[in-house]
Amino acid sequence: MSALASHRKTRSRTVKTSPAVGFTTAALASVTLLSTQSANAAPSDPKPSVEEVQKKVDDLYRQAGTETQKYNQAKEATKEKRQQVGKLLDENAQRTEKLNESRQVLGNYAAAQYRSGAVAPTAALLFADSPQQYFDQTQLMDRMTDRQRDVIADYETQRAAAAKQRAAATESLESLTRSQRALRTSKQDVQAKLAEARDLLSRLTAEEKARLAAIERKKAEEARRKAEQKAEQEAKAEAERQRQRQEKEREQNQGGTGTAPGTGTGSGSSDGTSTAKAAKVLDFARAQIGKPYVWGAAGPSSYDCSGLTQAAWKTAGVSLPRTTWDQVKTGKQIGTKDLLPGDLVFFYDDISHVGIYIGDGKMIHAPKPGANVREESIFSMPIHGSVRPA
């Protein structure tokens, strides 16, 4: 009986799953998955508005302008340091040659003493760390001729000068290395700011780009309106100056003893020279309109803002520094209401942009990456101040 029992099939028990229970399990799994996805998506920042993008992009371009000036500054420093290092190395080579000549003379004295059997003093002198200290010993100095003393003194002078030159060259090389490092850093910073601005703009939809363009047009229109107001003020001021000149000429003619028009003792000659220089500046600037802005460029095919102003004033025989930070210190400070064509107008609190005033509230400038040299209202950006280079 037990043997038969061992061959009996074991009846399997089937457990039926309730449809409701299966549905609930699936629903719970779905809810858990959705909750997890929502939790992961929650930290993402909301998409910025068009106005926020416009403000951010403008700020990035301004920051890029600041970094461009740092790049220009580092580039100028690198150029100066490279020239200084080259000069020092040339001078050091000449100094070393003189030192070798003095050493050769000392060697001749040592050889002469060898032939005469008196090797020790001069040979020891030649290889000593401090020959002068060695020769301070009275016994040896008494055995030297005046000529020998002069040779030793010259040797000491040349060796000290050579050591000083080597130290100066080493310091200049280290300074050059620092300037080159700053140059690379500034270049990377500019590229990073511009890449971030391009990325922000690339995310905009067609509709958002249209709204951004409308914001820019509104901003430009406001700047043009302010420029027109300034143009009217300038026209009235010029008309008043003309009236006063004519009045003065009539008084001089009636008096009979006054000087003829244009021959007074005022600053007419100086004003004429300044006007002629400004005319050259404006002619050059207008000829560059349409050329692209390229950060770090100073012509002739492209410019950044300070590269354009530097090149323009160079045609008038005036040498301006490379950066906006140095250009703003050049010449005479001018108020916005007193601007004349050719004056330089600087923008932003950090003085990171500059343009050439052409009159009627307008300027010619190299605006920003992606734009060309153009005429624009000086009120398109916050004005820092103005200067008259000459």
Tab-separated table of N, CA and C in Angstrom, residues 196-330:
chain	number	residue	atom	x	y	z
A	196	GLU	N	27.267	81.045	-23.461
A	196	GLU	CA	26.058	81.033	-22.632
A	196	GLU	C	24.963	81.889	-23.263
A	197	ALA	N	25.340	83.052	-23.805
A	197	ALA	CA	24.357	83.917	-24.467
A	197	ALA	C	23.764	83.220	-25.695
A	198	ARG	N	24.597	82.585	-26.489
A	198	ARG	CA	24.109	81.877	-27.685
A	198	ARG	C	23.171	80.728	-27.292
A	199	ASP	N	23.515	80.046	-26.199
A	199	ASP	CA	22.685	78.932	-25.745
A	199	ASP	C	21.300	79.419	-25.321
A	200	LEU	N	21.258	80.528	-24.594
A	200	LEU	CA	19.972	81.082	-24.170
A	200	LEU	C	19.106	81.460	-25.366
A	201	LEU	N	19.710	82.103	-26.355
A	201	LEU	CA	18.958	82.521	-27.538
A	201	LEU	C	18.489	81.333	-28.363
A	202	SER	N	19.297	80.280	-28.401
A	202	SER	CA	18.943	79.118	-29.224
A	202	SER	C	17.734	78.368	-28.674
A	203	ARG	N	17.432	78.555	-27.406
A	203	ARG	CA	16.301	77.854	-26.787
A	203	ARG	C	14.956	78.539	-27.041
A	204	LEU	N	14.995	79.747	-27.554
A	204	LEU	CA	13.751	80.483	-27.777
A	204	LEU	C	12.982	79.915	-28.961
A	205	THR	N	11.665	79.910	-28.844
A	205	THR	CA	10.821	79.512	-29.962
A	205	THR	C	10.733	80.672	-30.950
A	206	ALA	N	10.161	80.412	-32.103
A	206	ALA	CA	10.009	81.468	-33.112
A	206	ALA	C	9.179	82.617	-32.560
A	207	GLU	N	8.120	82.275	-31.828
A	207	GLU	CA	7.271	83.315	-31.248
A	207	GLU	C	8.036	84.143	-30.213
A	208	GLU	N	8.828	83.463	-29.402
A	208	GLU	CA	9.612	84.168	-28.377
A	208	GLU	C	10.676	85.060	-29.016
A	209	LYS	N	11.282	84.586	-30.096
A	209	LYS	CA	12.267	85.411	-30.801
A	209	LYS	C	11.617	86.667	-31.376
A	210	ALA	N	10.395	86.535	-31.847
A	210	ALA	CA	9.668	87.694	-32.380
A	210	ALA	C	9.388	88.698	-31.260
A	211	ARG	N	8.997	88.192	-30.102
A	211	ARG	CA	8.752	89.083	-28.960
A	211	ARG	C	10.035	89.760	-28.514
A	212	LEU	N	11.152	89.015	-28.539
A	212	LEU	CA	12.448	89.593	-28.163
A	212	LEU	C	12.830	90.708	-29.133
A	213	ALA	N	12.599	90.481	-30.419
A	213	ALA	CA	12.895	91.503	-31.427
A	213	ALA	C	12.053	92.748	-31.193
A	214	ALA	N	10.802	92.553	-30.793
A	214	ALA	CA	9.919	93.690	-30.511
A	214	ALA	C	10.426	94.494	-29.313
A	215	ILE	N	10.917	93.787	-28.304
A	215	ILE	CA	11.494	94.471	-27.131
A	215	ILE	C	12.706	95.300	-27.539
A	216	GLU	N	13.546	94.721	-28.393
A	216	GLU	CA	14.743	95.426	-28.862
A	216	GLU	C	14.361	96.658	-29.677
A	217	ARG	N	13.320	96.532	-30.514
A	217	ARG	CA	12.877	97.675	-31.322
A	217	ARG	C	12.353	98.798	-30.435
A	218	LYS	N	11.617	98.430	-29.401
A	218	LYS	CA	11.080	99.428	-28.482
A	218	LYS	C	12.217	100.151	-27.759
A	219	LYS	N	13.208	99.383	-27.350
A	219	LYS	CA	14.369	99.967	-26.681
A	219	LYS	C	15.126	100.914	-27.615
A	220	ALA	N	15.306	100.483	-28.864
A	220	ALA	CA	16.004	101.312	-29.843
A	220	ALA	C	15.229	102.582	-30.154
A	221	GLU	N	13.903	102.472	-30.206
A	221	GLU	CA	13.068	103.640	-30.485
A	221	GLU	C	13.189	104.674	-29.368
A	222	GLU	N	13.215	104.228	-28.143
A	222	GLU	CA	13.382	105.137	-27.019
A	222	GLU	C	14.746	105.826	-27.081
A	223	ALA	N	15.764	105.068	-27.457
A	223	ALA	CA	17.100	105.655	-27.594
A	223	ALA	C	17.136	106.681	-28.715
A	224	ARG	N	16.439	106.386	-29.832
A	224	ARG	CA	16.394	107.341	-30.944
A	224	ARG	C	15.672	108.621	-30.528
A	225	ARG	N	14.617	108.450	-29.758
A	225	ARG	CA	13.867	109.635	-29.312
A	225	ARG	C	14.748	110.549	-28.463
A	226	LYS	N	15.531	109.967	-27.584
A	226	LYS	CA	16.439	110.767	-26.758
A	226	LYS	C	17.522	111.424	-27.611
A	227	ALA	N	17.988	110.689	-28.639
A	227	ALA	CA	18.995	111.259	-29.530
A	227	ALA	C	18.432	112.455	-30.287
A	228	GLU	N	17.180	112.366	-30.724
A	228	GLU	CA	16.542	113.476	-31.434
A	228	GLU	C	16.403	114.695	-30.527
A	229	GLN	N	16.074	114.464	-29.273
A	229	GLN	CA	15.981	115.578	-28.327
A	229	GLN	C	17.340	116.259	-28.176
A	230	LYS	N	18.399	115.442	-28.093
A	230	LYS	CA	19.724	116.036	-27.967
A	230	LYS	C	20.109	116.779	-29.231
A	231	ALA	N	19.725	116.237	-30.393
A	231	ALA	CA	20.028	116.913	-31.655
A	231	ALA	C	19.364	118.288	-31.692
A	232	GLU	N	18.121	118.368	-31.210
A	232	GLU	CA	17.427	119.659	-31.160
A	232	GLU	C	18.145	120.629	-30.221
A	233	GLN	N	18.590	120.129	-29.089
A	233	GLN	CA	19.326	120.975	-28.140
A	233	GLN	C	20.621	121.484	-28.758
A	234	GLU	N	21.321	120.599	-29.473
A	234	GLU	CA	22.573	121.005	-30.108
A	234	GLU	C	22.319	122.044	-31.193
A	235	ALA	N	21.239	121.877	-31.962
A	235	ALA	CA	20.912	122.837	-33.018
A	235	ALA	C	20.599	124.211	-32.431
A	236	LYS	N	19.849	124.237	-31.327
A	236	LYS	CA	19.543	125.505	-30.675
A	236	LYS	C	20.808	126.163	-30.124
A	237	ALA	N	21.692	125.335	-29.529
A	237	ALA	CA	22.933	125.880	-28.977
A	237	ALA	C	23.823	126.443	-30.079
A	238	GLU	N	23.869	125.763	-31.219
A	238	GLU	CA	24.682	126.254	-32.330
A	238	GLU	C	24.089	127.541	-32.909
A	239	ALA	N	22.781	127.600	-32.987
A	239	ALA	CA	22.131	128.820	-33.483
A	239	ALA	C	22.427	129.989	-32.555
A	240	GLU	N	22.419	129.738	-31.255
A	240	GLU	CA	22.734	130.798	-30.293
A	240	GLU	C	24.184	131.245	-30.437
A	241	ARG	N	25.107	130.307	-30.652
A	241	ARG	CA	26.519	130.672	-30.841
A	241	ARG	C	26.690	131.516	-32.101
A	242	GLN	N	25.995	131.145	-33.146
A	242	GLN	CA	26.060	131.918	-34.391
A	242	GLN	C	25.534	133.329	-34.171
A	243	ARG	N	24.428	133.442	-33.447
A	243	ARG	CA	23.850	134.757	-33.180
A	243	ARG	C	24.822	135.629	-32.387
A	244	GLN	N	25.470	135.047	-31.391
A	244	GLN	CA	26.421	135.797	-30.572
A	244	GLN	C	27.646	136.225	-31.384
A	245	ARG	N	28.111	135.341	-32.276
A	245	ARG	CA	29.255	135.706	-33.122
A	245	ARG	C	28.903	136.866	-34.046
A	246	GLN	N	27.727	136.782	-34.647
A	246	GLN	CA	27.303	137.852	-35.552
A	246	GLN	C	27.127	139.171	-34.806
A	247	GLU	N	26.582	139.087	-33.612
A	247	GLU	CA	26.409	140.284	-32.797
A	247	GLU	C	27.755	140.906	-32.449
A	248	LYS	N	28.704	140.044	-32.117
A	248	LYS	CA	30.035	140.538	-31.765
A	248	LYS	C	30.712	141.188	-32.977
A	249	GLU	N	30.538	140.591	-34.149
A	249	GLU	CA	31.124	141.144	-35.360
A	249	GLU	C	30.526	142.515	-35.679
A	250	ARG	N	29.215	142.664	-35.501
A	250	ARG	CA	28.574	143.961	-35.741
A	250	ARG	C	29.118	145.018	-34.785
A	251	GLU	N	29.284	144.679	-33.536
A	251	GLU	CA	29.811	145.630	-32.560
A	251	GLU	C	31.237	146.039	-32.919
A	252	GLN	N	32.032	145.072	-33.368
A	252	GLN	CA	33.412	145.386	-33.743
A	252	GLN	C	33.451	146.293	-34.973
A	253	ASN	N	32.583	146.028	-35.960
A	253	ASN	CA	32.551	146.843	-37.170
A	253	ASN	C	32.064	148.269	-36.879
A	254	GLN	N	31.098	148.382	-36.007
A	254	GLN	CA	30.597	149.705	-35.641
A	254	GLN	C	31.622	150.495	-34.836
A	255	GLY	N	32.370	149.822	-34.015
A	255	GLY	CA	33.377	150.520	-33.209
A	255	GLY	C	34.535	151.008	-34.037
A	256	GLY	N	34.850	150.329	-35.111
A	256	GLY	CA	35.928	150.768	-36.003
A	256	GLY	C	37.306	150.419	-35.516
A	257	THR	N	37.458	150.042	-34.251
A	257	THR	CA	38.800	149.750	-33.725
A	257	THR	C	38.967	148.293	-33.370
A	258	GLY	N	37.914	147.565	-33.559
A	258	GLY	CA	37.986	146.150	-33.195
A	258	GLY	C	38.743	145.357	-34.233
A	259	THR	N	39.044	144.174	-33.889
A	259	THR	CA	39.768	143.305	-34.825
A	259	THR	C	38.787	142.739	-35.825
A	260	ALA	N	39.306	142.408	-36.974
A	260	ALA	CA	38.467	141.854	-38.028
A	260	ALA	C	38.013	140.452	-37.640
A	261	PRO	N	36.891	140.025	-38.177
A	261	PRO	CA	36.395	138.689	-37.844
A	261	PRO	C	37.435	137.625	-38.148
A	262	GLY	N	37.613	136.735	-37.176
A	262	GLY	CA	38.531	135.621	-37.380
A	262	GLY	C	39.951	135.958	-37.039
A	263	THR	N	40.274	137.209	-36.603
A	263	THR	CA	41.661	137.560	-36.298
A	263	THR	C	41.822	137.898	-34.827
A	264	GLY	N	40.864	137.512	-34.018
A	264	GLY	CA	40.943	137.802	-32.592
A	264	GLY	C	42.007	136.958	-31.923
A	265	THR	N	42.107	137.114	-30.604
A	265	THR	CA	43.160	136.435	-29.853
A	265	THR	C	42.630	135.206	-29.140
A	266	GLY	N	41.449	134.737	-29.548
A	266	GLY	CA	40.868	133.565	-28.915
A	266	GLY	C	41.569	132.293	-29.338
A	267	SER	N	40.890	131.161	-29.137
A	267	SER	CA	41.504	129.855	-29.420
A	267	SER	C	41.056	129.313	-30.765
A	268	GLY	N	40.857	130.203	-31.713
A	268	GLY	CA	40.371	129.789	-33.026
A	268	GLY	C	41.278	128.793	-33.700
A	269	SER	N	42.617	129.020	-33.613
A	269	SER	CA	43.563	128.118	-34.249
A	269	SER	C	43.493	126.738	-33.614
A	270	SER	N	43.421	126.705	-32.284
A	270	SER	CA	43.335	125.435	-31.573
A	270	SER	C	42.038	124.709	-31.914
A	271	ASP	N	40.940	125.461	-31.958
A	271	ASP	CA	39.661	124.859	-32.307
A	271	ASP	C	39.676	124.296	-33.728
A	272	GLY	N	40.336	125.045	-34.630
A	272	GLY	CA	40.420	124.586	-36.014
A	272	GLY	C	41.190	123.284	-36.119
A	273	THR	N	42.280	123.172	-35.345
A	273	THR	CA	43.073	121.939	-35.360
A	273	THR	C	42.264	120.766	-34.820
A	274	SER	N	41.548	120.999	-33.723
A	274	SER	CA	40.720	119.943	-33.130
A	274	SER	C	39.632	119.497	-34.090
A	275	THR	N	39.022	120.472	-34.773
A	275	THR	CA	37.964	120.141	-35.732
A	275	THR	C	38.505	119.321	-36.889
A	276	ALA	N	39.722	119.681	-37.359
A	276	ALA	CA	40.328	118.934	-38.458
A	276	ALA	C	40.634	117.497	-38.045
A	277	LYS	N	41.113	117.333	-36.830
A	277	LYS	CA	41.403	115.980	-36.334
A	277	LYS	C	40.120	115.173	-36.202
A	278	ALA	N	39.093	115.811	-35.655
A	278	ALA	CA	37.813	115.123	-35.489
A	278	ALA	C	37.242	114.700	-36.832
A	279	ALA	N	37.434	115.534	-37.853
A	279	ALA	CA	36.923	115.197	-39.188
A	279	ALA	C	37.602	113.930	-39.720
A	280	LYS	N	38.912	113.792	-39.480
A	280	LYS	CA	39.629	112.583	-39.910
A	280	LYS	C	39.123	111.359	-39.160
A	281	VAL	N	38.867	111.551	-37.872
A	281	VAL	CA	38.354	110.447	-37.059
A	281	VAL	C	37.004	109.962	-37.588
A	282	LEU	N	36.113	110.921	-37.878
A	282	LEU	CA	34.786	110.554	-38.358
A	282	LEU	C	34.831	109.921	-39.745
A	283	ASP	N	35.693	110.442	-40.613
A	283	ASP	CA	35.829	109.857	-41.952
A	283	ASP	C	36.259	108.395	-41.851
A	284	PHE	N	37.225	108.141	-40.985
A	284	PHE	CA	37.700	106.765	-40.813
A	284	PHE	C	36.601	105.884	-40.236
A	285	ALA	N	35.946	106.380	-39.191
A	285	ALA	CA	34.906	105.586	-38.527
A	285	ALA	C	33.774	105.233	-39.488
A	286	ARG	N	33.353	106.206	-40.303
A	286	ARG	CA	32.268	105.936	-41.257
A	286	ARG	C	32.677	104.888	-42.292
A	287	ALA	N	33.962	104.886	-42.632
A	287	ALA	CA	34.449	103.919	-43.622
A	287	ALA	C	34.462	102.491	-43.065
A	288	GLN	N	34.372	102.343	-41.739
A	288	GLN	CA	34.396	101.008	-41.131
A	288	GLN	C	32.999	100.434	-40.915
A	289	ILE	N	31.972	101.251	-41.158
A	289	ILE	CA	30.600	100.784	-40.941
A	289	ILE	C	30.322	99.539	-41.785
A	290	GLY	N	29.759	98.532	-41.145
A	290	GLY	CA	29.472	97.269	-41.826
A	290	GLY	C	30.482	96.177	-41.532
A	291	LYS	N	31.641	96.547	-40.970
A	291	LYS	CA	32.643	95.538	-40.631
A	291	LYS	C	32.242	94.859	-39.308
A	292	PRO	N	32.552	93.582	-39.164
A	292	PRO	CA	32.054	92.836	-37.999
A	292	PRO	C	32.788	93.166	-36.701
A	293	TYR	N	32.027	93.046	-35.614
A	293	TYR	CA	32.641	93.099	-34.288
A	293	TYR	C	33.320	91.750	-34.032
A	294	VAL	N	34.576	91.816	-33.608
A	294	VAL	CA	35.304	90.621	-33.175
A	294	VAL	C	36.069	91.005	-31.913
A	295	TRP	N	35.814	90.309	-30.826
A	295	TRP	CA	36.476	90.701	-29.574
A	295	TRP	C	37.993	90.525	-29.703
A	296	GLY	N	38.724	91.533	-29.200
A	296	GLY	CA	40.184	91.516	-29.273
A	296	GLY	C	40.758	92.047	-30.572
A	297	ALA	N	39.876	92.449	-31.519
A	297	ALA	CA	40.357	92.889	-32.838
A	297	ALA	C	40.503	94.404	-32.893
A	298	ALA	N	41.530	94.863	-33.610
A	298	ALA	CA	41.769	96.295	-33.768
A	298	ALA	C	41.967	96.665	-35.229
A	299	GLY	N	41.315	95.931	-36.141
A	299	GLY	CA	41.358	96.258	-37.554
A	299	GLY	C	42.380	95.441	-38.300
A	300	PRO	N	42.429	95.611	-39.617
A	300	PRO	CA	41.573	96.518	-40.393
A	300	PRO	C	40.248	95.894	-40.867
A	301	SER	N	40.099	94.574	-40.714
A	301	SER	CA	38.887	93.929	-41.238
A	301	SER	C	37.792	93.763	-40.184
A	302	SER	N	38.140	93.882	-38.911
A	302	SER	CA	37.155	93.744	-37.831
A	302	SER	C	37.673	94.486	-36.598
A	303	TYR	N	36.743	94.768	-35.679
A	303	TYR	CA	37.098	95.573	-34.508
A	303	TYR	C	36.292	95.153	-33.285
A	304	ASP	N	36.874	95.390	-32.104
A	304	ASP	CA	36.038	95.491	-30.924
A	304	ASP	C	35.897	96.988	-30.636
A	305	CYS	N	35.176	97.362	-29.574
A	305	CYS	CA	34.827	98.779	-29.403
A	305	CYS	C	36.055	99.680	-29.240
A	306	SER	N	36.980	99.298	-28.355
A	306	SER	CA	38.150	100.151	-28.124
A	306	SER	C	39.178	100.034	-29.240
A	307	GLY	N	39.144	98.908	-29.969
A	307	GLY	CA	40.024	98.775	-31.129
A	307	GLY	C	39.639	99.760	-32.222
A	308	LEU	N	38.317	99.982	-32.381
A	308	LEU	CA	37.834	100.938	-33.385
A	308	LEU	C	38.215	102.368	-33.008
A	309	THR	N	37.999	102.752	-31.758
A	309	THR	CA	38.321	104.121	-31.348
A	309	THR	C	39.823	104.380	-31.429
A	310	GLN	N	40.613	103.385	-31.067
A	310	GLN	CA	42.067	103.544	-31.148
A	310	GLN	C	42.519	103.747	-32.595
A	311	ALA	N	41.988	102.919	-33.502
A	311	ALA	CA	42.367	103.015	-34.917
A	311	ALA	C	41.897	104.328	-35.529
A	312	ALA	N	40.690	104.785	-35.137
A	312	ALA	CA	40.143	106.018	-35.705
A	312	ALA	C	40.991	107.226	-35.316
A	313	TRP	N	41.329	107.341	-34.047
A	313	TRP	CA	42.119	108.501	-33.607
A	313	TRP	C	43.575	108.431	-34.066
A	314	LYS	N	44.034	107.232	-34.397
A	314	LYS	CA	45.393	107.107	-34.932
A	314	LYS	C	45.514	107.815	-36.269
A	315	THR	N	44.435	107.812	-37.066
A	315	THR	CA	44.462	108.497	-38.366
A	315	THR	C	44.595	110.009	-38.194
A	316	ALA	N	44.249	110.506	-37.000
A	316	ALA	CA	44.374	111.939	-36.734
A	316	ALA	C	45.679	112.256	-36.010
A	317	GLY	N	46.564	111.274	-35.905
A	317	GLY	CA	47.864	111.493	-35.279
A	317	GLY	C	47.837	111.426	-33.762
A	318	VAL	N	46.767	110.864	-33.204
A	318	VAL	CA	46.647	110.760	-31.744
A	318	VAL	C	46.717	109.288	-31.357
A	319	SER	N	47.662	108.960	-30.477
A	319	SER	CA	47.846	107.583	-30.046
A	319	SER	C	47.057	107.333	-28.767
A	320	LEU	N	46.040	106.485	-28.866
A	320	LEU	CA	45.222	106.134	-27.698
A	320	LEU	C	45.661	104.785	-27.142
A	321	PRO	N	45.505	104.577	-25.832
A	321	PRO	CA	45.776	103.251	-25.255
A	321	PRO	C	44.796	102.228	-25.828
A	322	ARG	N	45.041	100.960	-25.537
A	322	ARG	CA	44.235	99.895	-26.136
A	322	ARG	C	42.893	99.670	-25.453
A	323	THR	N	42.812	99.832	-24.132
A	323	THR	CA	41.584	99.464	-23.428
A	323	THR	C	40.718	100.676	-23.107
A	324	THR	N	39.427	100.430	-22.907
A	324	THR	CA	38.501	101.503	-22.518
A	324	THR	C	38.919	102.115	-21.185
A	325	TRP	N	39.450	101.275	-20.292
A	325	TRP	CA	39.832	101.746	-18.967
A	325	TRP	C	40.970	102.765	-19.026
A	326	ASP	N	41.821	102.645	-20.029
A	326	ASP	CA	42.910	103.612	-20.200
A	326	ASP	C	42.494	104.771	-21.102
A	327	GLN	N	41.655	104.498	-22.095
A	327	GLN	CA	41.208	105.559	-22.994
A	327	GLN	C	40.397	106.621	-22.258
A	328	VAL	N	39.618	106.211	-21.247
A	328	VAL	CA	38.778	107.163	-20.519
A	328	VAL	C	39.625	108.158	-19.718
A	329	LYS	N	40.904	107.813	-19.496
A	329	LYS	CA	41.800	108.708	-18.760
A	329	LYS	C	42.550	109.659	-19.690
A	330	THR	N	42.331	109.522	-20.998
A	330	THR	CA	43.068	110.316	-21.990
A	330	THR	C	42.265	111.540	-22.411
